[in-house]
PDB file of C-alpha atoms in Angstrom:
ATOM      1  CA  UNK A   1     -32.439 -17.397 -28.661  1.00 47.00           C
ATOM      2  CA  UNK A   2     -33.478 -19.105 -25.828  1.00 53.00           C
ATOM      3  CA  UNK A   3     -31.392 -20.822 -23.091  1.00 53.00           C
ATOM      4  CA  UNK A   4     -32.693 -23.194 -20.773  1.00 60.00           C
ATOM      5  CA  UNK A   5     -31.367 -22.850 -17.772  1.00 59.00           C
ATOM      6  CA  UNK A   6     -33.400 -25.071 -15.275  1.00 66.00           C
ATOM      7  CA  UNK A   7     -30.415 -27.475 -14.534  1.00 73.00           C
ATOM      8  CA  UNK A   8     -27.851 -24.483 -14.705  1.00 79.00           C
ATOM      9  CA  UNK A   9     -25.808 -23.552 -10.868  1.00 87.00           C
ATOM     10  CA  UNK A  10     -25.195 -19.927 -10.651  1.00 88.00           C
ATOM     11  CA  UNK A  11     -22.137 -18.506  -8.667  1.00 89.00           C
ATOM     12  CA  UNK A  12     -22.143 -15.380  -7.710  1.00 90.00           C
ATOM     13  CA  UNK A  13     -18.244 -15.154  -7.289  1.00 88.00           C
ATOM     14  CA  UNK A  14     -18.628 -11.534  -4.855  1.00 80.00           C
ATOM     15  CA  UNK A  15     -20.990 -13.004  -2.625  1.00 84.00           C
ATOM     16  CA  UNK A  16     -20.023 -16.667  -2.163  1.00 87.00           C
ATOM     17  CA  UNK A  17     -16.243 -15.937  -2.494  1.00 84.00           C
ATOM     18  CA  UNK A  18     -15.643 -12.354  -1.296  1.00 77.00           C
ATOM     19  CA  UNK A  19     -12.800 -10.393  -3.161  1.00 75.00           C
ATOM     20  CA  UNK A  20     -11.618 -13.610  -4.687  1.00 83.00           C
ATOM     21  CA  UNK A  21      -8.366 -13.007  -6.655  1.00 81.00           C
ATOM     22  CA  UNK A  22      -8.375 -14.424 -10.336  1.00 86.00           C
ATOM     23  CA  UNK A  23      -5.544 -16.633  -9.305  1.00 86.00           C
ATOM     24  CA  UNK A  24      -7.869 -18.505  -7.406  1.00 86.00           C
ATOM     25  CA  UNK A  25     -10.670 -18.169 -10.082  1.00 90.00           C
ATOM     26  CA  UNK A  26      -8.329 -19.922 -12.697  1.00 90.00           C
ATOM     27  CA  UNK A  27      -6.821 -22.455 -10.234  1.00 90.00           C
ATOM     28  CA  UNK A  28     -10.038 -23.607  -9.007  1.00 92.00           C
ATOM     29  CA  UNK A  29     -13.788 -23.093  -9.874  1.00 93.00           C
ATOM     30  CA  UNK A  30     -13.248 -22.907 -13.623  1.00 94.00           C
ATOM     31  CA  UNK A  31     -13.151 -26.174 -15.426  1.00 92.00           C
ATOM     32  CA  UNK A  32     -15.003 -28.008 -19.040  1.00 92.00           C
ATOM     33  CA  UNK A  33     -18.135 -28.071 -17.385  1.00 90.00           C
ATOM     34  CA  UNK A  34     -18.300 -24.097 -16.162  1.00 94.00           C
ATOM     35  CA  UNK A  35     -18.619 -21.323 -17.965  1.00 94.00           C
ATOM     36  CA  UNK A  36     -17.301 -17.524 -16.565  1.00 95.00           C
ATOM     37  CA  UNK A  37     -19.604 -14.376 -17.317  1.00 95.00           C
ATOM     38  CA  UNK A  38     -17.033 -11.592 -16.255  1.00 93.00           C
ATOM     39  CA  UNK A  39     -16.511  -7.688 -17.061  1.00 89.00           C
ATOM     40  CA  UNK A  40     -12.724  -8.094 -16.295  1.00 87.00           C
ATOM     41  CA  UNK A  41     -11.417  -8.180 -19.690  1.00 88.00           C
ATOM     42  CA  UNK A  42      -7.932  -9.142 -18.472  1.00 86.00           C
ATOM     43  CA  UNK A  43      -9.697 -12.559 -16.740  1.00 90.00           C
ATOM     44  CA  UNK A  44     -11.802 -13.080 -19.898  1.00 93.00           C
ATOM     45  CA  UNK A  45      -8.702 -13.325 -21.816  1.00 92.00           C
ATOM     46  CA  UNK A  46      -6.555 -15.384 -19.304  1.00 90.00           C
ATOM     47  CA  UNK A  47      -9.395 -17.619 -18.953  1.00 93.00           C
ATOM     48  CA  UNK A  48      -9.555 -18.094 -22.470  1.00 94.00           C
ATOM     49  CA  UNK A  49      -5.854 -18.625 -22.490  1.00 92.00           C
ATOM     50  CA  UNK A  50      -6.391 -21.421 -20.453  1.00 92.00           C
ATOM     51  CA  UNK A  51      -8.973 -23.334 -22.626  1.00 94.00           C
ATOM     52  CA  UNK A  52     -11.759 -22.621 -20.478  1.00 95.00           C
ATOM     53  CA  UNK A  53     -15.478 -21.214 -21.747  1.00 95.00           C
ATOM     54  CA  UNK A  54     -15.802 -17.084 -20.470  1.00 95.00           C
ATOM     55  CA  UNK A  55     -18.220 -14.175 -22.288  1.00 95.00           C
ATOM     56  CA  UNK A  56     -17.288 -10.678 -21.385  1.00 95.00           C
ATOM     57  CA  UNK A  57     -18.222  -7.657 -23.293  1.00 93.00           C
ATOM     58  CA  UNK A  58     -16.385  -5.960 -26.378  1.00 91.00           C
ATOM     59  CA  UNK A  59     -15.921  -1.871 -26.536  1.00 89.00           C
ATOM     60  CA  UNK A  60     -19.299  -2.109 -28.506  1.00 90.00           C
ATOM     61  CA  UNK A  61     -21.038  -3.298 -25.644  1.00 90.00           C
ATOM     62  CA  UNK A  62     -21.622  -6.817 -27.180  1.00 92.00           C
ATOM     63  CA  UNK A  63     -21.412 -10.057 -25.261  1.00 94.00           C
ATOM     64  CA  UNK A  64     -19.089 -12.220 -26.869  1.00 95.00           C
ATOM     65  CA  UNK A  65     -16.949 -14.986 -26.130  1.00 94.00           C
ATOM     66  CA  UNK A  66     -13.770 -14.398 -28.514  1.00 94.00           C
ATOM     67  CA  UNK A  67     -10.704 -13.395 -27.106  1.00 93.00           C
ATOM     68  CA  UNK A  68     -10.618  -9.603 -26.960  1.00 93.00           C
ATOM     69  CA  UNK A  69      -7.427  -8.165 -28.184  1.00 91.00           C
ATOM     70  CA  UNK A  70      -5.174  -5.756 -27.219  1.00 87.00           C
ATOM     71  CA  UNK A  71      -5.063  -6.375 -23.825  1.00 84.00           C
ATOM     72  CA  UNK A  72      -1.735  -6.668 -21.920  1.00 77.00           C
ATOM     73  CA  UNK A  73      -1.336  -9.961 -20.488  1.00 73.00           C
ATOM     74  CA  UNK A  74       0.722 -10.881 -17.269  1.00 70.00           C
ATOM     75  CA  UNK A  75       2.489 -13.622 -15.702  1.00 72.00           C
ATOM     76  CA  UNK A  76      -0.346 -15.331 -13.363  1.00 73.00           C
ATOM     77  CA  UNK A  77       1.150 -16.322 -10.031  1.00 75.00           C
ATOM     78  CA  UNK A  78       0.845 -19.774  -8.256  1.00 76.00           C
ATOM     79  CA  UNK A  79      -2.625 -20.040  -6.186  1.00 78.00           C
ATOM     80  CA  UNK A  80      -1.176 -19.603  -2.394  1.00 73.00           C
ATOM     81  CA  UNK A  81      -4.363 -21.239  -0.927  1.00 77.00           C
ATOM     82  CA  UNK A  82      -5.003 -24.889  -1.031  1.00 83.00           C
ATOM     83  CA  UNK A  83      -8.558 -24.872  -0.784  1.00 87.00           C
ATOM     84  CA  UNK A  84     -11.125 -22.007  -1.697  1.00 86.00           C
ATOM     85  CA  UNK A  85     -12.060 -19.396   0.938  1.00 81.00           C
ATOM     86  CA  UNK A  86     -15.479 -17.763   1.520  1.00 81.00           C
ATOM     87  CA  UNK A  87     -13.496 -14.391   1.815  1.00 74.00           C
ATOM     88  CA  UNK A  88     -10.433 -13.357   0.815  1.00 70.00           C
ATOM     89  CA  UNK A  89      -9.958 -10.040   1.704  1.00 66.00           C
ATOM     90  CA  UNK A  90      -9.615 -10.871   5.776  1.00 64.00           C
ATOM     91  CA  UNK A  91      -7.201  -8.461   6.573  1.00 67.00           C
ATOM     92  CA  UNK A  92      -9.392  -5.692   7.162  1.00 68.00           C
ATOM     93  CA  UNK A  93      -9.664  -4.284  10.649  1.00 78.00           C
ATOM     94  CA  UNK A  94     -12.100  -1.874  13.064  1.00 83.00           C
ATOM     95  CA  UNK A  95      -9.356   0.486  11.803  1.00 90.00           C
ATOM     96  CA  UNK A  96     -10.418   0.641   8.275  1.00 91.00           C
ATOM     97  CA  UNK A  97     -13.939   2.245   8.878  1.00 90.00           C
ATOM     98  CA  UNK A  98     -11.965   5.015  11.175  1.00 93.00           C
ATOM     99  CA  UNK A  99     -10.599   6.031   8.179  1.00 94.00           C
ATOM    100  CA  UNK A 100     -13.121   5.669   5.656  1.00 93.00           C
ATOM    101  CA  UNK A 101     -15.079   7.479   7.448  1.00 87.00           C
ATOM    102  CA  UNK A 102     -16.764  10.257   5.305  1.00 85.00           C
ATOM    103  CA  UNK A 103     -15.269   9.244   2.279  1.00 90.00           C
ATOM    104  CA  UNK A 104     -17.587   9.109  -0.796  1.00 90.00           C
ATOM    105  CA  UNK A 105     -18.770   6.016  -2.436  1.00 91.00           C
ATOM    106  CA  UNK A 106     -16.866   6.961  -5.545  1.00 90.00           C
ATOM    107  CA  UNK A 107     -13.603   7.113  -3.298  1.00 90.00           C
ATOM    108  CA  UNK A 108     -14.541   4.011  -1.825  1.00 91.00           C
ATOM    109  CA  UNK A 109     -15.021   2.156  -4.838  1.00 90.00           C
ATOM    110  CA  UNK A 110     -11.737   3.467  -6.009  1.00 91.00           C
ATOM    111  CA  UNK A 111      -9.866   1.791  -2.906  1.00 91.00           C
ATOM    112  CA  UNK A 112     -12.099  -1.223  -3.992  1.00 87.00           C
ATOM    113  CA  UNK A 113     -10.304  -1.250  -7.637  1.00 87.00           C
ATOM    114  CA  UNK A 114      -7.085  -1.016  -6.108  1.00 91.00           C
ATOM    115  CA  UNK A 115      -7.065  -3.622  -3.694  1.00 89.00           C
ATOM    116  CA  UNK A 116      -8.660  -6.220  -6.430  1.00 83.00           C
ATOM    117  CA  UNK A 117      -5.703  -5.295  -8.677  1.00 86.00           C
ATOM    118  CA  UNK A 118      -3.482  -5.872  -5.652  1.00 89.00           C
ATOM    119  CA  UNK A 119      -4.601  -8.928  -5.244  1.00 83.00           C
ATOM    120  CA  UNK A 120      -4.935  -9.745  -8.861  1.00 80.00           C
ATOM    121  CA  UNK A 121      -0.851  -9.562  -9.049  1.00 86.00           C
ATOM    122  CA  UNK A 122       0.192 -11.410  -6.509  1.00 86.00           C
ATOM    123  CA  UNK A 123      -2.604 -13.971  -6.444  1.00 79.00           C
ATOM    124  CA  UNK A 124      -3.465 -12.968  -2.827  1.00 77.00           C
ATOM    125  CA  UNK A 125      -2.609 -10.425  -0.212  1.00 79.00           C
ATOM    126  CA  UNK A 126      -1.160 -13.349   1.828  1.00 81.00           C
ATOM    127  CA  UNK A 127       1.723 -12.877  -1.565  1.00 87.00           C
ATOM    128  CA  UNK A 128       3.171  -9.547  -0.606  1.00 93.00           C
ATOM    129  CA  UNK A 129       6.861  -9.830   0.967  1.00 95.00           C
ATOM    130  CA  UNK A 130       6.601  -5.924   2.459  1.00 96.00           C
ATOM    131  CA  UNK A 131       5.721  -2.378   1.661  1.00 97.00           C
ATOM    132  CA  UNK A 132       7.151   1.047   1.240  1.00 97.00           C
ATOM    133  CA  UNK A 133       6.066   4.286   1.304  1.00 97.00           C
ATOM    134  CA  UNK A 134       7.617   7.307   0.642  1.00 96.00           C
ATOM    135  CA  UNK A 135       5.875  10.194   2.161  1.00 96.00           C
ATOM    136  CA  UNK A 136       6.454  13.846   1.439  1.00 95.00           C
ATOM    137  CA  UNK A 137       4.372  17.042   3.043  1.00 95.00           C
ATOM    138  CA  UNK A 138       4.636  20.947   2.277  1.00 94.00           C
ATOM    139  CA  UNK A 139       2.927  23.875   3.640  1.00 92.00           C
ATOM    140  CA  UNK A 140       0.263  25.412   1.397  1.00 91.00           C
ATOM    141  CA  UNK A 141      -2.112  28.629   1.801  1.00 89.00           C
ATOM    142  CA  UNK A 142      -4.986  25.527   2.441  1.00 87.00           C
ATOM    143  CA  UNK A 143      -3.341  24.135   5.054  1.00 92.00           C
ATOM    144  CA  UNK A 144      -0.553  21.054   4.636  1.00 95.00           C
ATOM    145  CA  UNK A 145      -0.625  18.982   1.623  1.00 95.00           C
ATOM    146  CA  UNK A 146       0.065  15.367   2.123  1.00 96.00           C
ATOM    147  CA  UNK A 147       1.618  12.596  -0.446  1.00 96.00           C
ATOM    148  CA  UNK A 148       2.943   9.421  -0.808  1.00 96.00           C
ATOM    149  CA  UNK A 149       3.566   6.604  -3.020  1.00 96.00           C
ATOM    150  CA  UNK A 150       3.258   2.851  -1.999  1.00 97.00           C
ATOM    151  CA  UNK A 151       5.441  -0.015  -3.813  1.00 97.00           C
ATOM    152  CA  UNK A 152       4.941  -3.538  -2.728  1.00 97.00           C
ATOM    153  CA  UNK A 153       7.364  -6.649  -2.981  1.00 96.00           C
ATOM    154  CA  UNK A 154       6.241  -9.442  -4.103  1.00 92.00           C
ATOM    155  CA  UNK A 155       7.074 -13.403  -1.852  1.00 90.00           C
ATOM    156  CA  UNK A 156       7.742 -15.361  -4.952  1.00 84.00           C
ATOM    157  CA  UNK A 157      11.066 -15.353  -6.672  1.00 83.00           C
ATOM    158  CA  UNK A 158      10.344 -13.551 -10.546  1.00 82.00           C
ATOM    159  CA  UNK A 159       7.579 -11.738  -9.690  1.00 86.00           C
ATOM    160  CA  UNK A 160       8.433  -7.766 -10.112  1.00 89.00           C
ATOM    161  CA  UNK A 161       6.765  -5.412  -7.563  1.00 93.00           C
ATOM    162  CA  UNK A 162       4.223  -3.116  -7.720  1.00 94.00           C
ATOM    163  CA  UNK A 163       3.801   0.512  -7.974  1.00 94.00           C
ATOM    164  CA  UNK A 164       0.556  -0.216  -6.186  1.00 93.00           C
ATOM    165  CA  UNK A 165      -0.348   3.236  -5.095  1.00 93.00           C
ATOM    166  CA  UNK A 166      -0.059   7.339  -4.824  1.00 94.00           C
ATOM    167  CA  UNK A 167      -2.468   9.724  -2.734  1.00 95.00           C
ATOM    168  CA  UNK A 168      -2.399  13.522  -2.516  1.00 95.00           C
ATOM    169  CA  UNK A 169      -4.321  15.110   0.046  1.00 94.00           C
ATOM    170  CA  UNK A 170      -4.462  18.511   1.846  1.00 94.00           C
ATOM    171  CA  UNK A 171      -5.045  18.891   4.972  1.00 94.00           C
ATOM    172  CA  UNK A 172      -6.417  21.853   6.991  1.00 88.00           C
ATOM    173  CA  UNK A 173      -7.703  20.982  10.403  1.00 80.00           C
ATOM    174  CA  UNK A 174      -5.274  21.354  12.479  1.00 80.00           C
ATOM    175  CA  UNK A 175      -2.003  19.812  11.213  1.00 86.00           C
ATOM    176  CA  UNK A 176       1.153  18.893  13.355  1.00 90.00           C
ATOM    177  CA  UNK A 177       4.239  16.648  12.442  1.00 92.00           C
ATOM    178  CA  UNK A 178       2.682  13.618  12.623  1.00 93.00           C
ATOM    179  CA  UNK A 179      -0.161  14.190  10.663  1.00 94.00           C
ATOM    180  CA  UNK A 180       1.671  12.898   7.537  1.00 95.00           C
ATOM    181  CA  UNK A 181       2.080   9.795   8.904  1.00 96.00           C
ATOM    182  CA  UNK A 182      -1.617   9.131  10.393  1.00 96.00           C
ATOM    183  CA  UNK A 183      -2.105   9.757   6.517  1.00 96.00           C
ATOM    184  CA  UNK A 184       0.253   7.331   4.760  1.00 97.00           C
ATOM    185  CA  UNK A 185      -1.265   5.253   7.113  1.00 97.00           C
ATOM    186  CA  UNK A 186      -4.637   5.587   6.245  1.00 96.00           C
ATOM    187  CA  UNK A 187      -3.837   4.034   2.838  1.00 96.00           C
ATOM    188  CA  UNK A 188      -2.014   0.971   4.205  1.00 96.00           C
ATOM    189  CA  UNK A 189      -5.671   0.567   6.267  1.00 96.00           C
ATOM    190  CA  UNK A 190      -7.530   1.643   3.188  1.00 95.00           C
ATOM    191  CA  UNK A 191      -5.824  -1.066   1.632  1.00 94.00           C
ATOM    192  CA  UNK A 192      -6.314  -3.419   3.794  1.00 93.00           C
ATOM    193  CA  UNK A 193      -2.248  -3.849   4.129  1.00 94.00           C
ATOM    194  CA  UNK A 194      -2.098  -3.728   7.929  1.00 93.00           C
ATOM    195  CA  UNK A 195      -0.743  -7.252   7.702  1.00 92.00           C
ATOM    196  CA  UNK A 196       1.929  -6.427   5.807  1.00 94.00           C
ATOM    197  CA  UNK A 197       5.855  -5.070   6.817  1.00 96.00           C
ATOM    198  CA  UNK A 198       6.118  -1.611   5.980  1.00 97.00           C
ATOM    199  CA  UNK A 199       9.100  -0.047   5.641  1.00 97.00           C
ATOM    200  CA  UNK A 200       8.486   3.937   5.556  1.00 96.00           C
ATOM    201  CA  UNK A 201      10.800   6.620   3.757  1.00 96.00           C
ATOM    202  CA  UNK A 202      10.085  10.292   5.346  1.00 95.00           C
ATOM    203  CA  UNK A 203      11.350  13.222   3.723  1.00 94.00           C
ATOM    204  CA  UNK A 204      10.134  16.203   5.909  1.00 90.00           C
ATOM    205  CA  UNK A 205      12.182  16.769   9.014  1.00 91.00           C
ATOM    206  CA  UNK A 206       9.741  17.185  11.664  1.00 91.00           C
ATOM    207  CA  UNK A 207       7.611  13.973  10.875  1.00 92.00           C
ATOM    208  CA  UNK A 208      11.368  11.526  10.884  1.00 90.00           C
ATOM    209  CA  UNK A 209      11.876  13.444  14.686  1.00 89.00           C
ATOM    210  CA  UNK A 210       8.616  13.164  15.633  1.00 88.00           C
ATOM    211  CA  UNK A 211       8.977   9.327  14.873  1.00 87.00           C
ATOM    212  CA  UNK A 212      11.746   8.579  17.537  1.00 83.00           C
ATOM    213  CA  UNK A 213       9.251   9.793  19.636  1.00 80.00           C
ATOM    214  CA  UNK A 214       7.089   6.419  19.250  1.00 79.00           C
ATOM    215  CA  UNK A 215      10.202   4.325  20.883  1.00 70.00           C
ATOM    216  CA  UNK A 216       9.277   6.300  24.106  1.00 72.00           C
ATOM    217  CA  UNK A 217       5.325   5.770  23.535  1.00 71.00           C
ATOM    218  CA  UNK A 218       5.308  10.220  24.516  1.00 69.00           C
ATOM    219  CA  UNK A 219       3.126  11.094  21.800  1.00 74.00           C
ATOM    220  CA  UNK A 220       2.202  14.303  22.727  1.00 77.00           C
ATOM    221  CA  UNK A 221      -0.711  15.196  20.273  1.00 89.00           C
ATOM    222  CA  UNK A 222      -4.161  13.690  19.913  1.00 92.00           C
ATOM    223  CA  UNK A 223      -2.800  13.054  16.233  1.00 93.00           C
ATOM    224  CA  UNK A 224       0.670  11.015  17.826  1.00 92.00           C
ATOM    225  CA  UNK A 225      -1.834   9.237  19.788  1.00 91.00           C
ATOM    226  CA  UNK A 226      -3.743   7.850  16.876  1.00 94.00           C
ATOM    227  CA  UNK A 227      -0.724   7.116  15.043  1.00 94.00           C
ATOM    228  CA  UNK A 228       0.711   5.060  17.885  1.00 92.00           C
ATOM    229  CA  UNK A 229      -2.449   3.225  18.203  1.00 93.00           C
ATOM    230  CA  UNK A 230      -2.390   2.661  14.458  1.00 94.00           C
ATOM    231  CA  UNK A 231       1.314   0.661  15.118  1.00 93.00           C
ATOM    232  CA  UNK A 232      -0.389  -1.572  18.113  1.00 91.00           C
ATOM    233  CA  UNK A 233      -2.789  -3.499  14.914  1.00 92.00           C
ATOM    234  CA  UNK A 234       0.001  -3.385  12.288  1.00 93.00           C
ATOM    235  CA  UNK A 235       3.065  -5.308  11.185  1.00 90.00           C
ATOM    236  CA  UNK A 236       6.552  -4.296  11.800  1.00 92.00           C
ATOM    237  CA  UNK A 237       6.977  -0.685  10.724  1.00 95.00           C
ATOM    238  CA  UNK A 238      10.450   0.784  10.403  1.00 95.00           C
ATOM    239  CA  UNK A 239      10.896   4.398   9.540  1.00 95.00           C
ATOM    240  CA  UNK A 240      14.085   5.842   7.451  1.00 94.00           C
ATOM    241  CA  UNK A 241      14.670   9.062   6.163  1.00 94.00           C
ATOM    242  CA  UNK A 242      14.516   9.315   2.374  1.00 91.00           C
ATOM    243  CA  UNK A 243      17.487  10.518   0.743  1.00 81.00           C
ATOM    244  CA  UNK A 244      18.050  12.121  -2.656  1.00 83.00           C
ATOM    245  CA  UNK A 245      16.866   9.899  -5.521  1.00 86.00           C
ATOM    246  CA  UNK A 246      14.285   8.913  -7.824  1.00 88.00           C
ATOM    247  CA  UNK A 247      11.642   8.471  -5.331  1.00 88.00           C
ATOM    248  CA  UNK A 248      12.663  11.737  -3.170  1.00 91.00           C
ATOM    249  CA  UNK A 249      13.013  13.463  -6.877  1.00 92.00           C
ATOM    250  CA  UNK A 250       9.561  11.899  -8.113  1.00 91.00           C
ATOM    251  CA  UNK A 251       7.483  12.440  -5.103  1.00 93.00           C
ATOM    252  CA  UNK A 252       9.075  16.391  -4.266  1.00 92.00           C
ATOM    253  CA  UNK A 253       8.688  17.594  -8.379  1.00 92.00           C
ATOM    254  CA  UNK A 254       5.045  16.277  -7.891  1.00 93.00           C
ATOM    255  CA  UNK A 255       4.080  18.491  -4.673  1.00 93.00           C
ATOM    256  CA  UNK A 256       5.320  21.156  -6.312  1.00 92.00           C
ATOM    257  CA  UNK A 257       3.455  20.750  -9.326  1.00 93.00           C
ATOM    258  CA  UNK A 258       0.074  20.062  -6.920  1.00 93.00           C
ATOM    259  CA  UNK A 259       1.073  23.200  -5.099  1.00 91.00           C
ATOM    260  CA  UNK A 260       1.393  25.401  -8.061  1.00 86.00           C
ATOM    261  CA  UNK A 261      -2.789  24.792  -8.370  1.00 79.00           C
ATOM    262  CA  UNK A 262      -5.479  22.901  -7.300  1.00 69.00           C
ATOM    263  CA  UNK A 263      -6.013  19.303  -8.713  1.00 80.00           C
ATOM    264  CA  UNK A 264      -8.546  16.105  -8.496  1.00 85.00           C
ATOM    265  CA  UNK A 265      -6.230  13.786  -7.467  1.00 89.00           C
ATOM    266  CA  UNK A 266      -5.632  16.213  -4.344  1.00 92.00           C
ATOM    267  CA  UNK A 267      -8.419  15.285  -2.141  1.00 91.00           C
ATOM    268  CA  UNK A 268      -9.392  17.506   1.236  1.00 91.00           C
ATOM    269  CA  UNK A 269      -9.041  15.177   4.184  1.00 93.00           C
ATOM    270  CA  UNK A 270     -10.349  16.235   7.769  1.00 93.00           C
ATOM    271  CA  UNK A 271      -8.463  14.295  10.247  1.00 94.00           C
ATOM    272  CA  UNK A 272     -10.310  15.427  13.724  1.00 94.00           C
ATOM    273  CA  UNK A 273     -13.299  12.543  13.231  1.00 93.00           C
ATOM    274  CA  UNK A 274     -10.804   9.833  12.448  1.00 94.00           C
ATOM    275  CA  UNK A 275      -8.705  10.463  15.376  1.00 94.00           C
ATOM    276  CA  UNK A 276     -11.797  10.315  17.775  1.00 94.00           C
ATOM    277  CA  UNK A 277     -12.959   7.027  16.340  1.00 94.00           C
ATOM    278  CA  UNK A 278      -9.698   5.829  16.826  1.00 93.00           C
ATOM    279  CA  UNK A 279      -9.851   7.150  20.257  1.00 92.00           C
ATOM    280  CA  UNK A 280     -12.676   5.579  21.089  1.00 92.00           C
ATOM    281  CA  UNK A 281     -11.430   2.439  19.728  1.00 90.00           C
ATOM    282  CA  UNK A 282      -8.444   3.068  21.588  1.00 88.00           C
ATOM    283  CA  UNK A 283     -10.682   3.182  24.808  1.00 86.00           C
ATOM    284  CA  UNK A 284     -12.129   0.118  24.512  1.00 76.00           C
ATOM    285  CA  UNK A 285      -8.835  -1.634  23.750  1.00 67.00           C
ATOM    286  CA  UNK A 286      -5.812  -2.573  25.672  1.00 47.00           C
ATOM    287  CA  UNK A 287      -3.314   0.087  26.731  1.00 41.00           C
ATOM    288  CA  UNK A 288      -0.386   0.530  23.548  1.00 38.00           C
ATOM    289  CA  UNK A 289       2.260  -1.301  23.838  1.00 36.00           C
ATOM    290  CA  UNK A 290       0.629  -4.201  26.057  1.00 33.00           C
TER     291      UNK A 290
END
């Protein structure tokens, strides 16, 4: 069959409307007169849902545009943009490349799939009330393995949160009590979640004291250093100690279980080149707490 598409606009949705969430895909550029060509079966399907024309593929690999089923639906939320944006995903920072630094495309593409679903449930970043992490570190023969697990809240009223993320890795260059920390805060950064209150639960004992440390800007690490300079570019960041319950049970069974033997969700992260980038960001910068 031939198509004639001489007349036809083409939108590429990645380059003209960076990291556009579907929210805005739905609210906005589809209409009777468009049609969507997607690989997001959950978008084919809401799109559908909404009476518009979309083709995705089936699990044969065939282009068709019936509604594919078995595929959980959610609750879109409202569009918190009045007009569309060339990008969407403007809360990156100089930050972000400190700490994807070294990390593998595959890695990189994985933070990529995160922060589109992110953005997928709550419409936009600009939609998350706060975040909180729960962060957990034990001593192993490789050196100190690092974990956490990020929940976000969600502005509008009905809309649950989101279980949005867990990391595992182990560090062996040099670890000191606040090295946990630089690393929960890699994923906010990784995330591009800077902008974003984060309220963080620490369960070892030398990280929470090394925290009321930051009050008195005495870092006295290279590692402390980079962490404070990580708080001058982010939202309000409180720190708590996590007490017994399902997160402290969740997150402490799991370490244990990563301990016990080596796994591929526990990735080996070298912190020394990340804290001189940010050092030499830092440089160039005004003093912390200016």
């Amino acid at each position: 069959m031939h198509v004639d598409l001489t007349n036809v606009e083409v939108l590429e949705l990645r380059v003209a409307h960076a990291s556009i969430p579907d929210v805005e895909i739905l609210d906005k550029l589809l209409s009777d007169d468009t049609v969507l060509l997607t690989k997001d079966r959950v978008l084919h399907n809401q799109a559908k849902a909404g009476g518009f024309h979309s083709w995705t593929w089936n699990e044969q690999s065939e282009l068709t545009c019936e509604e594919l089923p078995g595929i959980q639906m959610k609750t879109m939320p409202e569009s918190t943009h009045s007009e569309l944006l060339d990008r969407y995903n403007t809360h990156g920072s100089e930050l972000y490349e400190a700490f994807a630094f070294n990390m593998s495309e595959k890695r990189r593409e994985t933070k990529r799939t995160a922060r589109r679903r992110i953005r997928s449930y709550f419409g936009s970043a600009d939609g998350i009330l706060r975040a909180s992490v729960t962060l957990a570190a034990t001593s192993v023969k490789d050196g100190l393995l690092c974990g956490i697990e990020l929940n976000l809240q969600a502005k509008a009223s009905g809309l649950e949160g989101l279980r949005a993320s867990e990391s595992y890795g182990i560090v062996a260059n040099g670890p000191d009590c606040w090295t946990p920390l630089l690393f929960a805060f890699r994923e906010i950064f990784l995330l591009h979640l800077r902008h974003v209150p984060v309220d963080v639960f620490v369960i070892p004992t030398s990280t929470l004291d090394a925290t009321k440390e930051l009050a008195k800007h005495a870092a006295k690490s290279d590692t402390g250093m980079a962490v404070q300079f990580c708080l001058s570019d982010m939202a309000l960041v409180t720190f708590s100690p996590c007490a017994k319950g399902p997160f402290f049970d969740r997150l402490q069974r799991k370490l244990r279980s990563l301990s016990a033997g080596r796994s591929n969700e526990v990735v080996a992260w070298d912190p020394i080149p990340t804290i001189r980038m940010l050092a030499e960001l830092k440089s160039h910068s005004k003093p912390f707490g200016t």
